CSV table of C-alpha atoms in Angstrom, one decimal:
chain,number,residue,atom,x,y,z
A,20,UNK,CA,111.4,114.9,84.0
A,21,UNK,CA,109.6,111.7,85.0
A,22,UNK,CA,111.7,111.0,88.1
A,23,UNK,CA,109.9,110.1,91.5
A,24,UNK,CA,112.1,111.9,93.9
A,25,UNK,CA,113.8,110.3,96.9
A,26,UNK,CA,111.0,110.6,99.3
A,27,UNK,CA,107.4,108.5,99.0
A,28,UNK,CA,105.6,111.8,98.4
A,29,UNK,CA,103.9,111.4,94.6
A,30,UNK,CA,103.4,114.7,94.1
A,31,UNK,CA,107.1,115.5,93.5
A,32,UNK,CA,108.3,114.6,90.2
A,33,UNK,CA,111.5,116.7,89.3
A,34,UNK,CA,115.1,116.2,90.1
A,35,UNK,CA,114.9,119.1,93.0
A,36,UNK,CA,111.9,117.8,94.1
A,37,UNK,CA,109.3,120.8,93.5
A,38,UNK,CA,106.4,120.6,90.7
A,39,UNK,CA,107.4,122.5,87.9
A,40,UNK,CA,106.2,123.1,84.6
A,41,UNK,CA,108.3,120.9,82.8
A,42,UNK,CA,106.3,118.3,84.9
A,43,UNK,CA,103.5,118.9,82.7
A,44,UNK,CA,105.2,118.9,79.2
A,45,UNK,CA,105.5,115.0,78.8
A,46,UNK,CA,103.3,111.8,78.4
A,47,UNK,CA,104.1,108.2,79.5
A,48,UNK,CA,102.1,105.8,77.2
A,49,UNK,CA,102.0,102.3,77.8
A,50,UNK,CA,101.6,100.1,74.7
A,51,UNK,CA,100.5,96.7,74.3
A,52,UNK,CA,100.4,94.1,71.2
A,53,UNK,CA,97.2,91.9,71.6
A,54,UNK,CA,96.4,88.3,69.9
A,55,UNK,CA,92.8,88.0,71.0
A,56,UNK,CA,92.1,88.4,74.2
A,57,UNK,CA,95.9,87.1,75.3
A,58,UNK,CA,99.1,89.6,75.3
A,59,UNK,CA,101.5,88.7,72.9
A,60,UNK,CA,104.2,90.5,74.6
A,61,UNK,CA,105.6,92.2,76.9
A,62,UNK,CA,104.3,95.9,77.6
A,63,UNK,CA,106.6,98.7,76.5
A,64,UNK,CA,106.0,102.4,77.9
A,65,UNK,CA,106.9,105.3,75.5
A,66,UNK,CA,107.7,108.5,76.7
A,67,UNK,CA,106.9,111.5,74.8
A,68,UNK,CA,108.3,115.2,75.7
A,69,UNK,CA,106.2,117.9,74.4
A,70,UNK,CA,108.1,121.0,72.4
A,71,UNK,CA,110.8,118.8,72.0
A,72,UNK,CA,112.4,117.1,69.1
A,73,UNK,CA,111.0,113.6,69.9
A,74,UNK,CA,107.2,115.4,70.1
A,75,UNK,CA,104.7,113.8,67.3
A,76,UNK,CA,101.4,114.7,66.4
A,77,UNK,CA,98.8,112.3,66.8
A,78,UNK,CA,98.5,111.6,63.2
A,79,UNK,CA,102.3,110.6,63.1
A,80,UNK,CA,101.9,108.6,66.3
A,81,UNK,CA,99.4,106.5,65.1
A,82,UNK,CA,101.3,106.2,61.6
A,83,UNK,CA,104.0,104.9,63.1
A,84,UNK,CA,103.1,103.2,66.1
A,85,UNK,CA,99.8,101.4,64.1
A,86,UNK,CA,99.3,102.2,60.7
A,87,UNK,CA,103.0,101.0,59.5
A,88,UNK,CA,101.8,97.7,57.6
A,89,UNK,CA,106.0,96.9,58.0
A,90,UNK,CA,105.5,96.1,62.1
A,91,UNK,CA,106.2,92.8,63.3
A,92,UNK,CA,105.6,91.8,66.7
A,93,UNK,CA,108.7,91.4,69.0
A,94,UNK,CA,107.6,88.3,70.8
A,95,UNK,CA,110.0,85.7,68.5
A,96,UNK,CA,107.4,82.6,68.6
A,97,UNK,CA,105.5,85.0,66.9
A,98,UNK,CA,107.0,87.6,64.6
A,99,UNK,CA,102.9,88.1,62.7
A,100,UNK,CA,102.5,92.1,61.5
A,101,UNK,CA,100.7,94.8,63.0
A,102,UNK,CA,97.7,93.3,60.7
A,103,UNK,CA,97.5,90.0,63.0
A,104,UNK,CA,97.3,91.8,66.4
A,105,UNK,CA,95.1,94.5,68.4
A,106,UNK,CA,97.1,97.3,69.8
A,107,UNK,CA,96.3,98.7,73.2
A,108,UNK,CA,97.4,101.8,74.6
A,109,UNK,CA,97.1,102.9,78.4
A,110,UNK,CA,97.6,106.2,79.9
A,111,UNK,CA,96.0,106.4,83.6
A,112,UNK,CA,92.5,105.4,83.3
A,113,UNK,CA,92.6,105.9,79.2
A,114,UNK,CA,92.1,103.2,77.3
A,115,UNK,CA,92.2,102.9,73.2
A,116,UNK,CA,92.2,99.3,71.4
A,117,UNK,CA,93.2,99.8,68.0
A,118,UNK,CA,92.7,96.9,65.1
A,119,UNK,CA,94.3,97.5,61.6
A,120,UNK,CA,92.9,96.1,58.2
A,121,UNK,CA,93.9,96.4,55.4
C-alpha cells in the first residue's frame, strides 16, 4: 500500500494510482537507537498494516520494540541493551523519546 506511484503527484499512493481506503489502514514508523545526544545507528522504518496479522496494539509495540530488557543495539562497536540507549520514534511531525530503567 505504501507505493508512490509513477508520476510526482503525492497524493497518489496505491498501485492504480487512486486514493483508496487501504491507503489509510497502515503506519510507517521510523525508529531510532540514541546514545546521548549521538545516533548509534542507523534509522530503521517499520511498517505496520492495520486489521492485518502483523497489526499490534500499542502495549505490545512498546513491549517489544522498548520494554524487551533482551535488545541489543545493532551497531557492532556497540552491542549495549535497550537499558544503555534512548529510543526515538518519528512519524511526520510526531515525536516520542523513550528511556528504559530498570
Amino acid at each position: 500500500p505504501w507505493n508512490g506511484g509513477n508520476n510526482n503527484d503525492s497524493s497518489q499512493r496505491s498501485i492504480s494510482g487512486k486514493i483508496t481506503a487501504f491507503d489509510h489502514q497502515s503506519i510507517l514508523i521510523t525508529s531510532v537507537w540514541m546514545t546521548g545526544k549521538n545516533q548509534c545507528c542507523p534509522a530503521e522504518v517499520k511498517g505496520i498494516c492495520y486489521y492485518s496479522m502483523q497489526d499490534v496494539s500499542l502495549g505490545q509495540f512498546l513491549r517489544d520494540s522498548c520494554f524487551n530488557l533482551s535488545l541489543k543495539c545493532q551497531n557492532q562497536s556497540c552491542k549495549k541493551s535497550v537499558l544503555d540507549h534512548s529510543l526515538s520514534f518519528i512519524h511526520n511531525d510526531g515525536l516520542i523519546n523513550i528511556t528504559v530503567e530498570q
